[in-house]
Amino acid sequence: MTEKGKARKSAVTSRCPVCGHESWRIIYGMVMPDVIEQYPKAEFAGCVIVPEDRFYFATGKVESGIAKWACQNDECRHRWW
């Protein structure tokens, strides 16, 4: 695998800020099979984008936005942007 390929795969995973479990990037829209092959660790959310509200602990405020990350821990499932 090339360095570019390694960078691409690592760009779609992160750690959940709540539980520390592996989290995957959320990709919206119609996704072609080649994109699914390029990003096997991504959550494909379809074409409907729904803004979500969350309590942001760092500021103590409720924010609204489009989730870009999803925790893969079934007990947590935290989503954030």
PDB file of N, CA and C in Angstrom:
ATOM      1  N   MET A   1       0.855  -1.176   0.000  1.00  0.00           N
ATOM      2  CA  MET A   1       0.000   0.000   0.000  1.00  0.00           C
ATOM      3  C   MET A   1       0.899   1.236   0.000  1.00  0.00           C
ATOM      4  N   THR A   2       0.522   2.230  -0.759  1.00  0.00           N
ATOM      5  CA  THR A   2       1.312   3.457  -0.839  1.00  0.00           C
ATOM      6  C   THR A   2       1.055   4.343   0.375  1.00  0.00           C
ATOM      7  N   GLU A   3       1.932   5.320   0.565  1.00  0.00           N
ATOM      8  CA  GLU A   3       1.729   6.269   1.662  1.00  0.00           C
ATOM      9  C   GLU A   3       0.429   7.030   1.479  1.00  0.00           C
ATOM     10  N   LYS A   4       0.086   7.331   0.230  1.00  0.00           N
ATOM     11  CA  LYS A   4      -1.160   8.050  -0.045  1.00  0.00           C
ATOM     12  C   LYS A   4      -2.358   7.202   0.372  1.00  0.00           C
ATOM     13  N   GLY A   5      -2.317   5.915   0.109  1.00  0.00           N
ATOM     14  CA  GLY A   5      -3.390   5.007   0.504  1.00  0.00           C
ATOM     15  C   GLY A   5      -3.527   4.910   2.010  1.00  0.00           C
ATOM     16  N   LYS A   6      -2.408   4.895   2.720  1.00  0.00           N
ATOM     17  CA  LYS A   6      -2.440   4.853   4.180  1.00  0.00           C
ATOM     18  C   LYS A   6      -3.072   6.122   4.745  1.00  0.00           C
ATOM     19  N   ALA A   7      -2.726   7.267   4.158  1.00  0.00           N
ATOM     20  CA  ALA A   7      -3.292   8.542   4.624  1.00  0.00           C
ATOM     21  C   ALA A   7      -4.790   8.572   4.405  1.00  0.00           C
ATOM     22  N   ARG A   8      -5.244   8.041   3.279  1.00  0.00           N
ATOM     23  CA  ARG A   8      -6.674   8.049   2.972  1.00  0.00           C
ATOM     24  C   ARG A   8      -7.438   7.191   3.964  1.00  0.00           C
ATOM     25  N   LYS A   9      -6.955   5.984   4.263  1.00  0.00           N
ATOM     26  CA  LYS A   9      -7.652   5.112   5.200  1.00  0.00           C
ATOM     27  C   LYS A   9      -7.666   5.700   6.608  1.00  0.00           C
ATOM     28  N   SER A  10      -6.570   6.331   7.022  1.00  0.00           N
ATOM     29  CA  SER A  10      -6.533   6.901   8.361  1.00  0.00           C
ATOM     30  C   SER A  10      -7.426   8.130   8.461  1.00  0.00           C
ATOM     31  N   ALA A  11      -7.723   8.767   7.345  1.00  0.00           N
ATOM     32  CA  ALA A  11      -8.564   9.965   7.360  1.00  0.00           C
ATOM     33  C   ALA A  11     -10.025   9.631   7.639  1.00  0.00           C
ATOM     34  N   VAL A  12     -10.413   8.367   7.563  1.00  0.00           N
ATOM     35  CA  VAL A  12     -11.808   8.009   7.802  1.00  0.00           C
ATOM     36  C   VAL A  12     -12.014   7.337   9.152  1.00  0.00           C
ATOM     37  N   THR A  13     -10.987   7.314   9.998  1.00  0.00           N
ATOM     38  CA  THR A  13     -11.161   6.799  11.348  1.00  0.00           C
ATOM     39  C   THR A  13     -10.638   7.820  12.350  1.00  0.00           C
ATOM     40  N   SER A  14     -11.194   7.767  13.528  1.00  0.00           N
ATOM     41  CA  SER A  14     -10.802   8.659  14.607  1.00  0.00           C
ATOM     42  C   SER A  14     -11.158   7.966  15.914  1.00  0.00           C
ATOM     43  N   ARG A  15     -10.966   8.627  17.026  1.00  0.00           N
ATOM     44  CA  ARG A  15     -11.373   8.100  18.329  1.00  0.00           C
ATOM     45  C   ARG A  15     -12.528   8.931  18.849  1.00  0.00           C
ATOM     46  N   CYS A  16     -13.515   8.273  19.421  1.00  0.00           N
ATOM     47  CA  CYS A  16     -14.680   8.957  19.977  1.00  0.00           C
ATOM     48  C   CYS A  16     -14.244   9.801  21.170  1.00  0.00           C
ATOM     49  N   PRO A  17     -14.640  11.073  21.216  1.00  0.00           N
ATOM     50  CA  PRO A  17     -14.267  11.913  22.356  1.00  0.00           C
ATOM     51  C   PRO A  17     -15.014  11.545  23.637  1.00  0.00           C
ATOM     52  N   VAL A  18     -16.057  10.720  23.542  1.00  0.00           N
ATOM     53  CA  VAL A  18     -16.833  10.327  24.718  1.00  0.00           C
ATOM     54  C   VAL A  18     -16.298   9.027  25.313  1.00  0.00           C
ATOM     55  N   CYS A  19     -16.185   7.976  24.488  1.00  0.00           N
ATOM     56  CA  CYS A  19     -15.796   6.669  25.033  1.00  0.00           C
ATOM     57  C   CYS A  19     -14.427   6.179  24.563  1.00  0.00           C
ATOM     58  N   GLY A  20     -13.842   6.818  23.549  1.00  0.00           N
ATOM     59  CA  GLY A  20     -12.524   6.426  23.064  1.00  0.00           C
ATOM     60  C   GLY A  20     -12.521   5.297  22.052  1.00  0.00           C
ATOM     61  N   HIS A  21     -13.686   4.787  21.696  1.00  0.00           N
ATOM     62  CA  HIS A  21     -13.809   3.700  20.727  1.00  0.00           C
ATOM     63  C   HIS A  21     -13.525   4.231  19.322  1.00  0.00           C
ATOM     64  N   GLU A  22     -13.246   3.321  18.385  1.00  0.00           N
ATOM     65  CA  GLU A  22     -13.027   3.719  16.998  1.00  0.00           C
ATOM     66  C   GLU A  22     -14.281   4.377  16.425  1.00  0.00           C
ATOM     67  N   SER A  23     -14.091   5.466  15.701  1.00  0.00           N
ATOM     68  CA  SER A  23     -15.190   6.191  15.071  1.00  0.00           C
ATOM     69  C   SER A  23     -14.896   6.335  13.589  1.00  0.00           C
ATOM     70  N   TRP A  24     -15.947   6.341  12.801  1.00  0.00           N
ATOM     71  CA  TRP A  24     -15.794   6.416  11.352  1.00  0.00           C
ATOM     72  C   TRP A  24     -16.381   7.700  10.818  1.00  0.00           C
ATOM     73  N   ARG A  25     -15.773   8.210   9.757  1.00  0.00           N
ATOM     74  CA  ARG A  25     -16.266   9.381   9.057  1.00  0.00           C
ATOM     75  C   ARG A  25     -17.601   9.034   8.416  1.00  0.00           C
ATOM     76  N   ILE A  26     -18.542   9.980   8.410  1.00  0.00           N
ATOM     77  CA  ILE A  26     -19.843   9.788   7.767  1.00  0.00           C
ATOM     78  C   ILE A  26     -19.770  10.403   6.373  1.00  0.00           C
ATOM     79  N   ILE A  27     -20.160   9.638   5.370  1.00  0.00           N
ATOM     80  CA  ILE A  27     -20.182  10.129   3.995  1.00  0.00           C
ATOM     81  C   ILE A  27     -21.639  10.160   3.539  1.00  0.00           C
ATOM     82  N   TYR A  28     -22.078  11.332   3.103  1.00  0.00           N
ATOM     83  CA  TYR A  28     -23.462  11.530   2.660  1.00  0.00           C
ATOM     84  C   TYR A  28     -23.547  11.480   1.143  1.00  0.00           C
ATOM     85  N   GLY A  29     -24.731  11.176   0.642  1.00  0.00           N
ATOM     86  CA  GLY A  29     -24.989  11.210  -0.796  1.00  0.00           C
ATOM     87  C   GLY A  29     -24.979   9.830  -1.411  1.00  0.00           C
ATOM     88  N   MET A  30     -25.179   9.822  -2.729  1.00  0.00           N
ATOM     89  CA  MET A  30     -25.110   8.567  -3.468  1.00  0.00           C
ATOM     90  C   MET A  30     -23.645   8.209  -3.608  1.00  0.00           C
ATOM     91  N   VAL A  31     -23.300   7.010  -3.208  1.00  0.00           N
ATOM     92  CA  VAL A  31     -21.903   6.597  -3.192  1.00  0.00           C
ATOM     93  C   VAL A  31     -21.704   5.459  -4.183  1.00  0.00           C
ATOM     94  N   MET A  32     -20.739   5.648  -5.053  1.00  0.00           N
ATOM     95  CA  MET A  32     -20.434   4.630  -6.061  1.00  0.00           C
ATOM     96  C   MET A  32     -19.610   3.507  -5.424  1.00  0.00           C
ATOM     97  N   PRO A  33     -19.653   2.311  -6.000  1.00  0.00           N
ATOM     98  CA  PRO A  33     -18.922   1.171  -5.434  1.00  0.00           C
ATOM     99  C   PRO A  33     -17.427   1.415  -5.259  1.00  0.00           C
ATOM    100  N   ASP A  34     -16.797   2.187  -6.150  1.00  0.00           N
ATOM    101  CA  ASP A  34     -15.365   2.435  -6.006  1.00  0.00           C
ATOM    102  C   ASP A  34     -15.056   3.273  -4.768  1.00  0.00           C
ATOM    103  N   VAL A  35     -15.972   4.160  -4.373  1.00  0.00           N
ATOM    104  CA  VAL A  35     -15.781   4.958  -3.160  1.00  0.00           C
ATOM    105  C   VAL A  35     -15.908   4.056  -1.935  1.00  0.00           C
ATOM    106  N   ILE A  36     -16.861   3.140  -1.971  1.00  0.00           N
ATOM    107  CA  ILE A  36     -17.026   2.198  -0.858  1.00  0.00           C
ATOM    108  C   ILE A  36     -15.761   1.360  -0.704  1.00  0.00           C
ATOM    109  N   GLU A  37     -15.154   0.942  -1.801  1.00  0.00           N
ATOM    110  CA  GLU A  37     -13.914   0.173  -1.742  1.00  0.00           C
ATOM    111  C   GLU A  37     -12.767   1.020  -1.195  1.00  0.00           C
ATOM    112  N   GLN A  38     -12.725   2.310  -1.543  1.00  0.00           N
ATOM    113  CA  GLN A  38     -11.659   3.192  -1.075  1.00  0.00           C
ATOM    114  C   GLN A  38     -11.785   3.497   0.411  1.00  0.00           C
ATOM    115  N   TYR A  39     -13.015   3.553   0.910  1.00  0.00           N
ATOM    116  CA  TYR A  39     -13.265   3.920   2.300  1.00  0.00           C
ATOM    117  C   TYR A  39     -14.066   2.838   3.015  1.00  0.00           C
ATOM    118  N   PRO A  40     -13.469   1.672   3.255  1.00  0.00           N
ATOM    119  CA  PRO A  40     -14.223   0.583   3.886  1.00  0.00           C
ATOM    120  C   PRO A  40     -14.650   0.902   5.318  1.00  0.00           C
ATOM    121  N   LYS A  41     -13.927   1.796   5.979  1.00  0.00           N
ATOM    122  CA  LYS A  41     -14.293   2.193   7.336  1.00  0.00           C
ATOM    123  C   LYS A  41     -14.929   3.568   7.287  1.00  0.00           C
ATOM    124  N   ALA A  42     -16.086   3.630   6.698  1.00  0.00           N
ATOM    125  CA  ALA A  42     -16.870   4.864   6.651  1.00  0.00           C
ATOM    126  C   ALA A  42     -18.325   4.469   6.829  1.00  0.00           C
ATOM    127  N   GLU A  43     -19.092   5.383   7.360  1.00  0.00           N
ATOM    128  CA  GLU A  43     -20.528   5.157   7.523  1.00  0.00           C
ATOM    129  C   GLU A  43     -21.217   5.912   6.395  1.00  0.00           C
ATOM    130  N   PHE A  44     -21.923   5.191   5.543  1.00  0.00           N
ATOM    131  CA  PHE A  44     -22.592   5.797   4.404  1.00  0.00           C
ATOM    132  C   PHE A  44     -24.024   6.103   4.804  1.00  0.00           C
ATOM    133  N   ALA A  45     -24.362   7.393   4.847  1.00  0.00           N
ATOM    134  CA  ALA A  45     -25.615   7.833   5.443  1.00  0.00           C
ATOM    135  C   ALA A  45     -26.718   8.134   4.441  1.00  0.00           C
ATOM    136  N   GLY A  46     -26.500   7.962   3.170  1.00  0.00           N
ATOM    137  CA  GLY A  46     -27.536   8.238   2.192  1.00  0.00           C
ATOM    138  C   GLY A  46     -27.620   9.719   1.849  1.00  0.00           C
ATOM    139  N   CYS A  47     -28.691  10.098   1.174  1.00  0.00           N
ATOM    140  CA  CYS A  47     -28.821  11.453   0.631  1.00  0.00           C
ATOM    141  C   CYS A  47     -29.521  12.438   1.558  1.00  0.00           C
ATOM    142  N   VAL A  48     -30.167  11.959   2.583  1.00  0.00           N
ATOM    143  CA  VAL A  48     -30.914  12.853   3.466  1.00  0.00           C
ATOM    144  C   VAL A  48     -29.986  13.330   4.584  1.00  0.00           C
ATOM    145  N   ILE A  49     -29.750  14.634   4.606  1.00  0.00           N
ATOM    146  CA  ILE A  49     -28.884  15.222   5.620  1.00  0.00           C
ATOM    147  C   ILE A  49     -29.766  15.960   6.612  1.00  0.00           C
ATOM    148  N   VAL A  50     -29.728  15.528   7.863  1.00  0.00           N
ATOM    149  CA  VAL A  50     -30.573  16.099   8.900  1.00  0.00           C
ATOM    150  C   VAL A  50     -29.698  16.782   9.952  1.00  0.00           C
ATOM    151  N   PRO A  51     -29.868  18.090  10.162  1.00  0.00           N
ATOM    152  CA  PRO A  51     -29.107  18.747  11.229  1.00  0.00           C
ATOM    153  C   PRO A  51     -29.467  18.151  12.587  1.00  0.00           C
ATOM    154  N   GLU A  52     -28.470  18.051  13.458  1.00  0.00           N
ATOM    155  CA  GLU A  52     -28.669  17.488  14.787  1.00  0.00           C
ATOM    156  C   GLU A  52     -28.271  18.517  15.835  1.00  0.00           C
ATOM    157  N   ASP A  53     -28.890  18.440  17.001  1.00  0.00           N
ATOM    158  CA  ASP A  53     -28.505  19.275  18.129  1.00  0.00           C
ATOM    159  C   ASP A  53     -27.661  18.441  19.073  1.00  0.00           C
ATOM    160  N   ARG A  54     -26.675  19.076  19.692  1.00  0.00           N
ATOM    161  CA  ARG A  54     -25.862  18.388  20.688  1.00  0.00           C
ATOM    162  C   ARG A  54     -25.447  19.379  21.762  1.00  0.00           C
ATOM    163  N   PHE A  55     -25.208  18.867  22.925  1.00  0.00           N
ATOM    164  CA  PHE A  55     -24.665  19.683  24.002  1.00  0.00           C
ATOM    165  C   PHE A  55     -23.151  19.590  23.896  1.00  0.00           C
ATOM    166  N   TYR A  56     -22.503  20.723  23.682  1.00  0.00           N
ATOM    167  CA  TYR A  56     -21.051  20.756  23.539  1.00  0.00           C
ATOM    168  C   TYR A  56     -20.429  21.066  24.894  1.00  0.00           C
ATOM    169  N   PHE A  57     -19.778  20.070  25.488  1.00  0.00           N
ATOM    170  CA  PHE A  57     -19.263  20.183  26.848  1.00  0.00           C
ATOM    171  C   PHE A  57     -18.214  21.278  27.008  1.00  0.00           C
ATOM    172  N   ALA A  58     -17.425  21.535  25.974  1.00  0.00           N
ATOM    173  CA  ALA A  58     -16.353  22.526  26.076  1.00  0.00           C
ATOM    174  C   ALA A  58     -16.893  23.937  26.271  1.00  0.00           C
ATOM    175  N   THR A  59     -18.044  24.230  25.657  1.00  0.00           N
ATOM    176  CA  THR A  59     -18.612  25.580  25.756  1.00  0.00           C
ATOM    177  C   THR A  59     -19.829  25.642  26.665  1.00  0.00           C
ATOM    178  N   GLY A  60     -20.426  24.491  26.953  1.00  0.00           N
ATOM    179  CA  GLY A  60     -21.639  24.467  27.763  1.00  0.00           C
ATOM    180  C   GLY A  60     -22.873  24.913  27.006  1.00  0.00           C
ATOM    181  N   LYS A  61     -22.801  24.937  25.686  1.00  0.00           N
ATOM    182  CA  LYS A  61     -23.919  25.401  24.855  1.00  0.00           C
ATOM    183  C   LYS A  61     -24.454  24.268  23.982  1.00  0.00           C
ATOM    184  N   VAL A  62     -25.693  24.439  23.533  1.00  0.00           N
ATOM    185  CA  VAL A  62     -26.286  23.519  22.565  1.00  0.00           C
ATOM    186  C   VAL A  62     -25.968  24.054  21.182  1.00  0.00           C
ATOM    187  N   GLU A  63     -25.426  23.182  20.334  1.00  0.00           N
ATOM    188  CA  GLU A  63     -25.072  23.562  18.975  1.00  0.00           C
ATOM    189  C   GLU A  63     -25.868  22.722  17.992  1.00  0.00           C
ATOM    190  N   SER A  64     -26.030  23.227  16.791  1.00  0.00           N
ATOM    191  CA  SER A  64     -26.714  22.507  15.726  1.00  0.00           C
ATOM    192  C   SER A  64     -25.751  22.351  14.565  1.00  0.00           C
ATOM    193  N   GLY A  65     -25.754  21.183  13.946  1.00  0.00           N
ATOM    194  CA  GLY A  65     -24.864  20.953  12.819  1.00  0.00           C
ATOM    195  C   GLY A  65     -25.135  19.619  12.152  1.00  0.00           C
ATOM    196  N   ILE A  66     -24.308  19.291  11.181  1.00  0.00           N
ATOM    197  CA  ILE A  66     -24.406  18.038  10.439  1.00  0.00           C
ATOM    198  C   ILE A  66     -23.293  17.122  10.947  1.00  0.00           C
ATOM    199  N   ALA A  67     -23.660  15.949  11.417  1.00  0.00           N
ATOM    200  CA  ALA A  67     -22.667  15.016  11.959  1.00  0.00           C
ATOM    201  C   ALA A  67     -21.683  14.595  10.874  1.00  0.00           C
ATOM    202  N   LYS A  68     -20.384  14.618  11.213  1.00  0.00           N
ATOM    203  CA  LYS A  68     -19.335  14.180  10.302  1.00  0.00           C
ATOM    204  C   LYS A  68     -18.658  12.905  10.787  1.00  0.00           C
ATOM    205  N   TRP A  69     -18.857  12.553  12.065  1.00  0.00           N
ATOM    206  CA  TRP A  69     -18.246  11.373  12.662  1.00  0.00           C
ATOM    207  C   TRP A  69     -19.280  10.587  13.445  1.00  0.00           C
ATOM    208  N   ALA A  70     -19.120   9.265  13.486  1.00  0.00           N
ATOM    209  CA  ALA A  70     -20.026   8.394  14.242  1.00  0.00           C
ATOM    210  C   ALA A  70     -19.207   7.339  14.988  1.00  0.00           C
ATOM    211  N   CYS A  71     -19.404   7.266  16.301  1.00  0.00           N
ATOM    212  CA  CYS A  71     -18.756   6.249  17.123  1.00  0.00           C
ATOM    213  C   CYS A  71     -19.340   4.888  16.736  1.00  0.00           C
ATOM    214  N   GLN A  72     -18.486   3.882  16.631  1.00  0.00           N
ATOM    215  CA  GLN A  72     -18.931   2.548  16.244  1.00  0.00           C
ATOM    216  C   GLN A  72     -19.209   1.646  17.442  1.00  0.00           C
ATOM    217  N   ASN A  73     -19.097   2.174  18.646  1.00  0.00           N
ATOM    218  CA  ASN A  73     -19.425   1.439  19.864  1.00  0.00           C
ATOM    219  C   ASN A  73     -20.953   1.421  20.007  1.00  0.00           C
ATOM    220  N   ASP A  74     -21.559   0.243  19.995  1.00  0.00           N
ATOM    221  CA  ASP A  74     -23.022   0.131  20.063  1.00  0.00           C
ATOM    222  C   ASP A  74     -23.614   0.737  21.334  1.00  0.00           C
ATOM    223  N   GLU A  75     -22.845   0.793  22.398  1.00  0.00           N
ATOM    224  CA  GLU A  75     -23.336   1.362  23.636  1.00  0.00           C
ATOM    225  C   GLU A  75     -23.234   2.893  23.665  1.00  0.00           C
ATOM    226  N   CYS A  76     -22.436   3.465  22.775  1.00  0.00           N
ATOM    227  CA  CYS A  76     -22.233   4.925  22.786  1.00  0.00           C
ATOM    228  C   CYS A  76     -22.919   5.590  21.568  1.00  0.00           C
ATOM    229  N   ARG A  77     -22.475   5.255  20.370  1.00  0.00           N
ATOM    230  CA  ARG A  77     -23.008   5.792  19.098  1.00  0.00           C
ATOM    231  C   ARG A  77     -23.027   7.333  19.050  1.00  0.00           C
ATOM    232  N   HIS A  78     -22.093   7.967  19.762  1.00  0.00           N
ATOM    233  CA  HIS A  78     -21.987   9.430  19.743  1.00  0.00           C
ATOM    234  C   HIS A  78     -21.696   9.908  18.318  1.00  0.00           C
ATOM    235  N   ARG A  79     -22.347  10.980  17.912  1.00  0.00           N
ATOM    236  CA  ARG A  79     -22.130  11.583  16.593  1.00  0.00           C
ATOM    237  C   ARG A  79     -21.729  13.029  16.795  1.00  0.00           C
ATOM    238  N   TRP A  80     -20.753  13.495  16.033  1.00  0.00           N
ATOM    239  CA  TRP A  80     -20.285  14.867  16.189  1.00  0.00           C
ATOM    240  C   TRP A  80     -19.727  15.407  14.887  1.00  0.00           C
ATOM    241  N   TRP A  81     -19.457  16.713  14.894  1.00  0.00           N
ATOM    242  CA  TRP A  81     -18.900  17.394  13.716  1.00  0.00           C
ATOM    243  C   TRP A  81     -17.677  18.177  14.101  1.00  0.00           C
TER     244      TRP A  81
END
